[in-house]
């Protein structure tokens, strides 16, 4: 397959970026999107040009490092996958593909297609953990958890922190990410202990870091590679309202 | 409480509460306007006069204005923050599946805001400070709002602007009604689909209800 690629190039965070057009041919339809970019980079290296910088690590959809806003959709034109799981057969031979970095004030571009997603880590650092020692592996069923809550918590825990929700949101809001992280802990007994401070701290941090405000538009849910749903955002709002009313401390 | 009120979610909750209050008000207002076409101008005038003079309604009116004020201020504030959250935009426009009307909330809102100002100047302030009452032998001391309203609805440009504004207000409400419940954290397998349906029906009632009054008065020779 042959493609024309319009790729965002930017030397560093301060530099003014621009689109460069590249032609690439003889790409197998079974090739993954990142492998296609690898091949392009090899041709660039051969020509002694600077290869295109993009994030990746596991290449099997679990680490959340790969990003890329492809033809107007984060993680490209397929549902419930990360960019590393996208195959070139999802495109038509001869297509022009526009590749941009995630765009958000909270995600500054580091170089080319790579952005700094530390802001998500900072939200986790603000409270997305259980600080008590939970001891060794307990005997089965010694801590009762309903099947329903365990399923919901595991669904929420699927979030890999890729930032696609922020990238696609018209407000660059991180609500789906925060909702997933708050939900998976709030639904389990070990997480409930610190649930109030957690939700207040994490939302406060999210606001501080310059993410936008949720308008319940739903683009995040549509693009999340791990199918995190908007019901988690409702749960986040619920947790936040109760914690906000009941809490005696200011966060 | 401070955690709640100053946060992004808190501002949204305030907005939603004010928005839903406005939504109830729109229904009451529609009910009174309906008197113009289902009843006679006298009944309408008595109802309008009651709304303008009753003490309890006066209190509700203050809450209403506070609500409108908060909704508008927070709506614009949050929207500006949202625009600033993405200083460099995408070259390729977004292709993600989303609810259609939610993308145009600020645009429909600006139209509603302009309409609101026109409406206050045309009717509200008139009803507050107007001197021309109905003839004393008919109803002493009751202002003749019906005549003012009917005169307006006999002008085609006004009717057209009115219809367009209510269509756009309806678009605002299509998203707004169910969005408010999501903002309150209310999400339920059975009830949420009901809320969404009620929201659509509500928006349709507002669009068609207000439009019907304008059209009937414009087209009917009885007014
Ligand atoms: C009588 C007229 C109005 C009613 C009944 C109404 C109602 C609502 C409701 C219930 C929401 C949903 C709130 C939420 O989910 O957080 C909303 C959202 C919104 N309103 Fe209004 N509104 C009205 C007029 C206005 C005006 C005049 C403005 C500002 C100029 C405005 C700006 C907004 C904005 C920007 C949103 C978007 C928030 C979001 O998408 O979540 N509205 N409105
Ligand atoms: S919620 Fe989904 S889209 Fe957002 S960071 Fe987590 S996995 Fe990525
Ligand atoms: S590279 Fe790990 S999820 Fe794509």
Coordinates of N, CA, C and O in Angstrom, one line a residue, chain A residues 8 19 69-74 96 98 100-106 148 165-173 175 200 203-204 206-207 210-220 222-223 230-238 240-241 243-251, chain B residues 1-13 15-16 74-107 175-189 192 196:
Chain A
X8 N 3.2 16.4 11.7 CA 3.6 17.6 12.4 C 5.1 17.4 12.9 O 5.4 16.5 13.6
X19 N 3.8 21.4 9.3 CA 3.5 20.0 8.7 C 4.5 19.8 7.6 O 4.8 20.6 6.8
X69 N -2.8 11.8 16.9 CA -4.1 12.2 16.5 C -4.1 12.0 15.0 O -3.5 12.7 14.3
X70 N -4.8 10.9 14.6 CA -4.7 10.5 13.2 C -6.0 10.8 12.4 O -7.0 10.3 12.8
X71 N -5.9 11.6 11.4 CA -7.1 12.0 10.6 C -8.3 12.4 11.5 O -9.4 12.0 11.3
X72 N -8.0 13.3 12.5 CA -9.0 13.8 13.3 C -9.5 12.9 14.4 O -10.6 13.2 15.1
X73 N -8.8 11.8 14.7 CA -9.2 10.9 15.8 C -8.0 10.4 16.6 O -7.1 10.0 16.0
X74 N -8.0 10.5 17.9 CA -6.9 10.0 18.7 C -6.9 8.5 18.5 O -8.0 7.8 18.5
X96 N -4.3 9.9 2.1 CA -3.4 10.9 2.7 C -3.8 10.9 4.2 O -5.0 10.9 4.6
X98 N -3.2 12.5 8.0 CA -2.7 13.6 8.8 C -2.4 13.1 10.2 O -3.3 12.6 10.8
X100 N -1.0 14.3 13.9 CA -0.7 15.4 14.8 C -0.5 14.9 16.2 O -0.9 13.8 16.6
X101 N 0.2 15.7 17.0 CA 0.4 15.3 18.4 C -0.9 15.6 19.2 O -1.8 16.4 18.7
X102 N -1.1 15.1 20.4 CA -2.2 15.4 21.3 C -2.1 17.0 21.5 O -1.0 17.5 21.7
X103 N -3.2 17.7 21.4 CA -3.2 19.1 21.6 C -3.9 19.5 22.9 O -5.1 19.2 23.0
X104 N -3.2 20.0 23.9 CA -3.8 20.5 25.1 C -2.8 21.4 25.8 O -1.6 21.1 25.7
X105 N -3.2 22.4 26.5 CA -2.3 23.3 27.2 C -1.5 22.4 28.3 O -0.4 22.7 28.5
X106 N -2.2 21.4 28.9 CA -1.6 20.6 29.9 C -0.6 19.6 29.3 O 0.1 18.9 30.0
X148 N -20.7 -7.1 41.4 CA -21.0 -6.0 40.6 C -19.9 -4.9 40.7 O -19.4 -4.4 39.8
X165 N -8.6 10.8 25.8 CA -9.8 11.5 26.3 C -9.6 13.0 26.3 O -10.4 13.8 25.8
X166 N -8.4 13.4 26.8 CA -8.1 14.8 26.8 C -7.9 15.3 25.3 O -8.4 16.4 25.0
X167 N -7.2 14.5 24.5 CA -6.9 14.9 23.2 C -8.1 15.1 22.3 O -8.2 16.1 21.5
X168 N -9.2 14.3 22.5 CA -10.3 14.5 21.6 C -11.4 15.4 22.2 O -12.2 16.0 21.5
X169 N -11.3 15.6 23.5 CA -12.3 16.5 24.1 C -12.2 17.9 23.6 O -11.2 18.5 23.5
X170 N -13.4 18.5 23.2 CA -13.3 19.9 22.7 C -12.9 20.9 23.8 O -12.5 22.0 23.4
X171 N -12.9 20.5 25.0 CA -12.5 21.3 26.1 C -11.1 20.9 26.7 O -10.7 21.4 27.7
X172 N -10.5 19.9 26.1 CA -9.3 19.3 26.6 C -9.5 19.0 28.1 O -8.6 19.3 29.0
X173 N -10.6 18.4 28.5 CA -10.9 18.0 29.8 C -10.3 16.6 30.2 O -10.4 15.7 29.3
X175 N -11.5 14.7 32.6 CA -12.5 14.2 33.5 C -12.6 12.6 33.4 O -12.8 12.0 34.4
X200 N -11.3 14.9 46.3 CA -11.1 16.4 46.4 C -9.7 16.8 45.9 O -9.6 17.8 45.1
X203 N -9.3 16.3 41.9 CA -10.0 17.3 41.1 C -9.4 18.6 41.2 O -9.2 19.4 40.2
X204 N -8.9 19.0 42.4 CA -8.2 20.2 42.6 C -7.0 20.3 41.7 O -6.8 21.3 41.0
X206 N -6.4 18.5 39.0 CA -6.8 18.6 37.6 C -7.2 20.0 37.2 O -6.8 20.5 36.1
X207 N -7.9 20.7 38.1 CA -8.2 22.1 37.8 C -7.0 23.0 37.7 O -6.9 23.8 36.8
X210 N -4.7 23.1 34.3 CA -5.1 23.8 33.1 C -5.9 22.9 32.1 O -6.0 23.2 31.0
X211 N -6.5 21.8 32.6 CA -7.4 21.0 31.8 C -8.7 21.8 31.7 O -9.0 22.5 32.7
X212 N -9.5 21.5 30.7 CA -10.8 22.2 30.6 C -11.9 21.6 31.4 O -11.6 20.7 32.2
X213 N -13.1 22.2 31.3 CA -14.2 21.7 32.1 C -15.1 20.8 31.3 O -15.3 21.1 30.1
X214 N -15.6 19.8 31.9 CA -16.4 18.8 31.2 C -17.8 19.4 30.8 O -18.4 20.1 31.6
X215 N -18.2 19.2 29.5 CA -19.5 19.6 29.1 C -20.4 18.4 28.7 O -21.3 18.5 27.9
X216 N -20.0 17.2 29.2 CA -20.8 16.0 28.9 C -21.0 15.8 27.4 O -22.1 15.4 27.0
X217 N -20.0 16.0 26.7 CA -20.1 15.9 25.2 C -19.9 14.5 24.8 O -20.5 14.1 23.7
X218 N -19.1 13.7 25.5 CA -19.0 12.3 25.2 C -17.9 11.9 24.2 O -17.8 10.7 23.8
X219 N -17.1 12.8 23.7 CA -16.1 12.4 22.7 C -15.1 11.4 23.4 O -14.5 10.5 22.8
X220 N -14.8 11.7 24.7 CA -13.8 10.9 25.4 C -14.2 9.4 25.4 O -13.5 8.5 25.1
X222 N -16.2 7.9 23.4 CA -16.1 7.4 22.0 C -14.7 7.0 21.6 O -14.5 6.0 20.9
X223 N -13.7 7.7 22.2 CA -12.3 7.4 21.7 C -11.5 6.6 22.7 O -10.4 6.2 22.4
X230 N -19.0 7.1 30.4 CA -19.4 8.3 31.0 C -20.0 8.1 32.4 O -20.0 9.0 33.2
X231 N -20.5 6.9 32.7 CA -21.1 6.6 34.0 C -20.0 6.8 35.1 O -20.3 7.1 36.2
X232 N -18.7 6.6 34.7 CA -17.6 6.9 35.6 C -17.5 8.4 36.0 O -17.2 8.7 37.1
X233 N -17.8 9.2 35.0 CA -17.8 10.7 35.2 C -18.9 11.0 36.2 O -18.8 11.8 37.1
X234 N -20.1 10.4 36.0 CA -21.2 10.6 36.9 C -20.8 10.2 38.3 O -21.1 10.9 39.3
X235 N -20.1 9.1 38.4 CA -19.6 8.6 39.8 C -18.6 9.6 40.4 O -18.7 9.9 41.5
X236 N -17.7 10.1 39.5 CA -16.8 11.1 40.0 C -17.5 12.3 40.5 O -17.2 12.8 41.6
X237 N -18.5 12.8 39.8 CA -19.3 14.0 40.2 C -20.0 13.7 41.6 O -20.0 14.5 42.5
X238 N -20.5 12.5 41.7 CA -21.2 12.1 42.9 C -20.3 12.0 44.1 O -20.5 12.6 45.1
X240 N -17.5 13.5 44.4 CA -17.0 14.9 44.6 C -18.0 15.7 45.4 O -17.7 16.4 46.3
X241 N -19.3 15.6 45.0 CA -20.4 16.4 45.7 C -20.4 16.0 47.1 O -20.4 16.8 48.0
X243 N -18.2 14.4 49.0 CA -17.0 14.7 49.7 C -16.9 16.2 50.0 O -16.5 16.7 51.0
X244 N -17.3 17.0 49.0 CA -17.3 18.5 49.0 C -18.2 19.0 50.1 O -17.8 19.9 50.9
X245 N -19.3 18.4 50.3 CA -20.3 18.9 51.3 C -19.8 18.5 52.7 O -19.9 19.2 53.6
X246 N -19.3 17.2 52.8 CA -19.1 16.6 54.1 C -17.7 17.0 54.6 O -17.5 17.0 55.9
X247 N -16.7 17.2 53.8 CA -15.4 17.4 54.2 C -15.2 18.6 55.1 O -15.7 19.7 54.7
X248 N -14.4 18.5 56.1 CA -14.2 19.7 57.0 C -12.8 20.3 56.7 O -12.5 21.4 57.1
X249 N -12.0 19.7 55.9 CA -10.7 20.2 55.5 C -10.8 20.8 54.1 O -11.5 20.4 53.3
X250 N -9.9 21.8 53.9 CA -9.8 22.4 52.6 C -8.6 21.8 51.8 O -7.5 21.6 52.4
X251 N -8.9 21.4 50.6 CA -7.8 20.8 49.8 C -7.5 21.7 48.6 O -8.3 22.4 48.1
Chain B
X1 N -17.3 22.6 52.0 CA -18.1 23.3 51.0 C -17.2 24.1 50.0 O -17.5 24.2 48.8
X2 N -16.2 24.7 50.6 CA -15.3 25.6 49.7 C -14.7 24.7 48.6 O -14.6 25.2 47.5
X3 N -14.4 23.5 48.9 CA -13.8 22.6 47.9 C -14.8 22.4 46.7 O -14.4 22.4 45.6
X4 N -16.0 22.4 47.1 CA -17.1 22.1 46.1 C -17.3 23.4 45.2 O -17.2 23.3 44.0
X5 N -17.5 24.5 45.9 CA -18.0 25.7 45.1 C -16.9 26.2 44.2 O -17.3 26.7 43.1
X6 N -15.7 26.2 44.6 CA -14.7 26.8 43.7 C -14.1 25.9 42.6 O -13.3 26.4 41.8
X7 N -14.5 24.7 42.6 CA -13.9 23.7 41.7 C -14.7 23.8 40.3 O -15.7 24.4 40.2
X8 N -14.1 23.1 39.3 CA -14.7 23.1 38.0 C -16.1 22.4 38.1 O -17.1 22.8 37.6
X9 N -16.1 21.3 38.9 CA -17.3 20.5 39.0 C -18.4 21.3 39.8 O -19.6 21.4 39.4
X10 N -17.9 22.1 40.8 CA -18.8 22.9 41.6 C -19.5 24.0 40.7 O -20.7 24.2 40.8
X11 N -18.7 24.6 39.8 CA -19.3 25.6 39.0 C -20.3 25.0 38.0 O -21.3 25.6 37.8
X12 N -20.0 23.8 37.6 CA -20.9 23.1 36.7 C -22.3 22.8 37.4 O -23.3 22.9 36.9
X13 N -22.1 22.4 38.7 CA -23.3 22.1 39.5 C -24.2 23.3 39.7 O -25.4 23.3 39.5
X15 N -24.2 25.9 37.8 CA -24.8 26.2 36.5 C -26.0 25.3 36.2 O -27.0 25.8 35.6
X16 N -25.9 24.0 36.5 CA -27.0 23.1 36.2 C -28.2 23.4 37.1 O -29.3 23.3 36.6
X74 N -21.1 31.9 34.8 CA -20.3 30.6 34.8 C -20.2 30.0 33.5 O -19.2 29.5 33.1
X75 N -21.3 30.1 32.7 CA -21.3 29.5 31.3 C -20.2 30.2 30.5 O -19.4 29.5 29.9
X76 N -20.1 31.5 30.6 CA -19.1 32.2 29.8 C -17.7 31.9 30.4 O -16.7 31.6 29.6
X77 N -17.6 32.0 31.7 CA -16.3 31.7 32.4 C -15.7 30.3 32.0 O -14.6 30.2 31.6
X78 N -16.5 29.3 32.2 CA -16.1 28.0 31.9 C -15.7 27.8 30.4 O -14.7 27.1 30.1
X79 N -16.5 28.4 29.6 CA -16.2 28.3 28.1 C -14.9 28.9 27.8 O -14.1 28.4 27.0
X80 N -14.6 30.1 28.4 CA -13.3 30.8 28.1 C -12.2 29.9 28.6 O -11.2 29.7 27.9
X81 N -12.3 29.3 29.8 CA -11.3 28.3 30.3 C -11.1 27.2 29.3 O -10.0 26.7 29.0
X82 N -12.3 26.7 28.8 CA -12.2 25.6 27.8 C -11.4 25.9 26.6 O -10.7 25.1 26.0
X83 N -11.7 27.1 26.1 CA -10.9 27.6 24.9 C -9.5 27.7 25.2 O -8.6 27.3 24.4
X84 N -9.1 28.2 26.4 CA -7.7 28.4 26.7 C -7.0 27.0 27.0 O -5.8 27.0 27.0
X85 N -7.8 26.0 27.2 CA -7.2 24.7 27.5 C -6.5 24.1 26.3 O -5.9 23.0 26.4
X86 N -6.8 24.6 25.1 CA -6.2 24.1 23.9 C -5.7 25.3 23.1 O -6.4 25.7 22.1
X87 N -4.5 25.9 23.5 CA -4.1 27.1 22.8 C -3.7 26.8 21.3 O -3.9 27.7 20.5
X88 N -3.2 25.6 21.0 CA -2.9 25.3 19.6 C -3.9 24.2 19.2 O -4.0 23.1 19.8
X89 N -4.7 24.5 18.2 CA -5.7 23.6 17.8 C -5.2 22.5 16.8 O -4.1 22.5 16.4
X90 N -6.1 21.7 16.4 CA -5.8 20.6 15.4 C -6.0 21.2 14.0 O -6.9 22.0 13.8
X91 N -5.2 20.7 13.1 CA -5.4 21.0 11.7 C -6.6 20.3 11.1 O -7.4 20.8 10.3
X92 N -6.7 19.0 11.5 CA -7.8 18.2 11.0 C -8.9 18.3 12.0 O -8.7 18.0 13.2
X93 N -10.1 18.6 11.5 CA -11.2 18.7 12.5 C -11.6 17.4 13.1 O -11.4 16.3 12.5
X94 N -12.1 17.5 14.3 CA -12.4 16.3 15.1 C -13.5 15.4 14.5 O -14.5 15.9 14.1
X95 N -13.1 14.1 14.4 CA -14.1 13.1 13.8 C -14.7 12.2 14.8 O -15.3 11.2 14.4
X96 N -14.5 12.5 16.1 CA -15.1 11.6 17.1 C -16.6 11.7 17.2 O -17.2 12.7 16.9
X97 N -17.2 10.5 17.5 CA -18.6 10.4 17.7 C -19.0 11.2 19.0 O -18.5 10.9 20.1
X98 N -19.8 12.2 18.9 CA -20.3 12.9 20.1 C -21.7 13.4 19.9 O -22.2 13.3 18.8
X99 N -22.3 13.8 21.0 CA -23.6 14.4 20.9 C -23.5 15.7 20.2 O -22.7 16.5 20.5
X100 N -24.4 15.9 19.2 CA -24.3 17.0 18.3 C -24.5 18.4 19.0 O -23.7 19.3 18.9
X101 N -25.6 18.5 19.7 CA -26.0 19.8 20.3 C -25.0 20.3 21.3 O -24.8 21.5 21.5
X102 N -24.3 19.3 22.0 CA -23.4 19.7 23.0 C -22.3 20.6 22.5 O -21.6 21.3 23.2
X103 N -22.0 20.4 21.2 CA -20.8 21.1 20.6 C -21.2 22.6 20.4 O -20.3 23.4 20.2
X104 N -22.5 22.9 20.4 CA -22.9 24.3 20.1 C -23.5 25.0 21.2 O -24.3 26.0 21.0
X105 N -23.3 24.6 22.5 CA -23.9 25.2 23.6 C -23.7 26.7 23.7 O -24.6 27.5 23.9
X106 N -22.4 27.1 23.5 CA -22.1 28.5 23.7 C -22.7 29.3 22.6 O -23.1 30.5 22.8
X107 N -22.8 28.7 21.4 CA -23.4 29.5 20.3 C -24.9 29.7 20.4 O -25.4 30.8 20.3
X175 N -29.5 19.3 24.7 CA -28.4 18.8 25.5 C -28.5 19.1 26.9 O -28.1 18.2 27.8
X176 N -29.0 20.3 27.3 CA -28.8 20.8 28.6 C -29.6 19.9 29.7 O -29.0 19.6 30.7
X177 N -30.8 19.5 29.3 CA -31.6 18.9 30.3 C -30.9 17.6 30.9 O -30.7 17.5 32.1
X178 N -30.5 16.7 30.0 CA -29.9 15.5 30.5 C -28.5 15.7 31.0 O -28.1 15.1 32.0
X179 N -27.8 16.7 30.5 CA -26.5 17.1 30.9 C -26.5 17.5 32.4 O -25.6 17.1 33.1
X180 N -27.5 18.2 32.8 CA -27.6 18.7 34.2 C -27.6 17.5 35.1 O -26.9 17.5 36.2
X181 N -28.3 16.4 34.8 CA -28.4 15.3 35.7 C -27.1 14.5 35.7 O -26.6 14.1 36.8
X182 N -26.4 14.4 34.6 CA -25.1 13.8 34.6 C -24.1 14.6 35.5 O -23.3 14.1 36.2
X183 N -24.2 16.0 35.4 CA -23.4 16.8 36.2 C -23.7 16.6 37.7 O -22.7 16.6 38.5
X184 N -24.9 16.3 38.1 CA -25.3 16.1 39.5 C -24.8 14.7 39.9 O -24.9 14.3 41.0
X185 N -24.2 13.9 38.9 CA -23.7 12.6 39.2 C -24.8 11.5 39.2 O -24.7 10.4 39.6
X186 N -25.9 11.9 38.6 CA -27.0 11.0 38.5 C -27.0 10.2 37.2 O -27.1 10.7 36.1
X187 N -26.7 8.9 37.3 CA -26.6 8.0 36.2 C -27.1 6.7 36.5 O -26.7 6.1 37.5
X188 N -28.1 6.2 35.8 CA -28.8 4.9 36.2 C -29.2 4.2 34.9 O -29.7 4.8 34.0
X189 N -29.1 2.9 35.0 CA -29.4 2.1 33.8 C -30.8 2.4 33.3 O -31.1 2.5 32.1
X192 N -31.8 6.9 33.5 CA -31.1 7.9 32.6 C -31.8 7.9 31.2 O -32.0 9.0 30.7
X196 N -33.4 11.3 29.5 CA -33.0 11.8 28.1 C -34.3 12.0 27.3 O -34.4 13.0 26.6

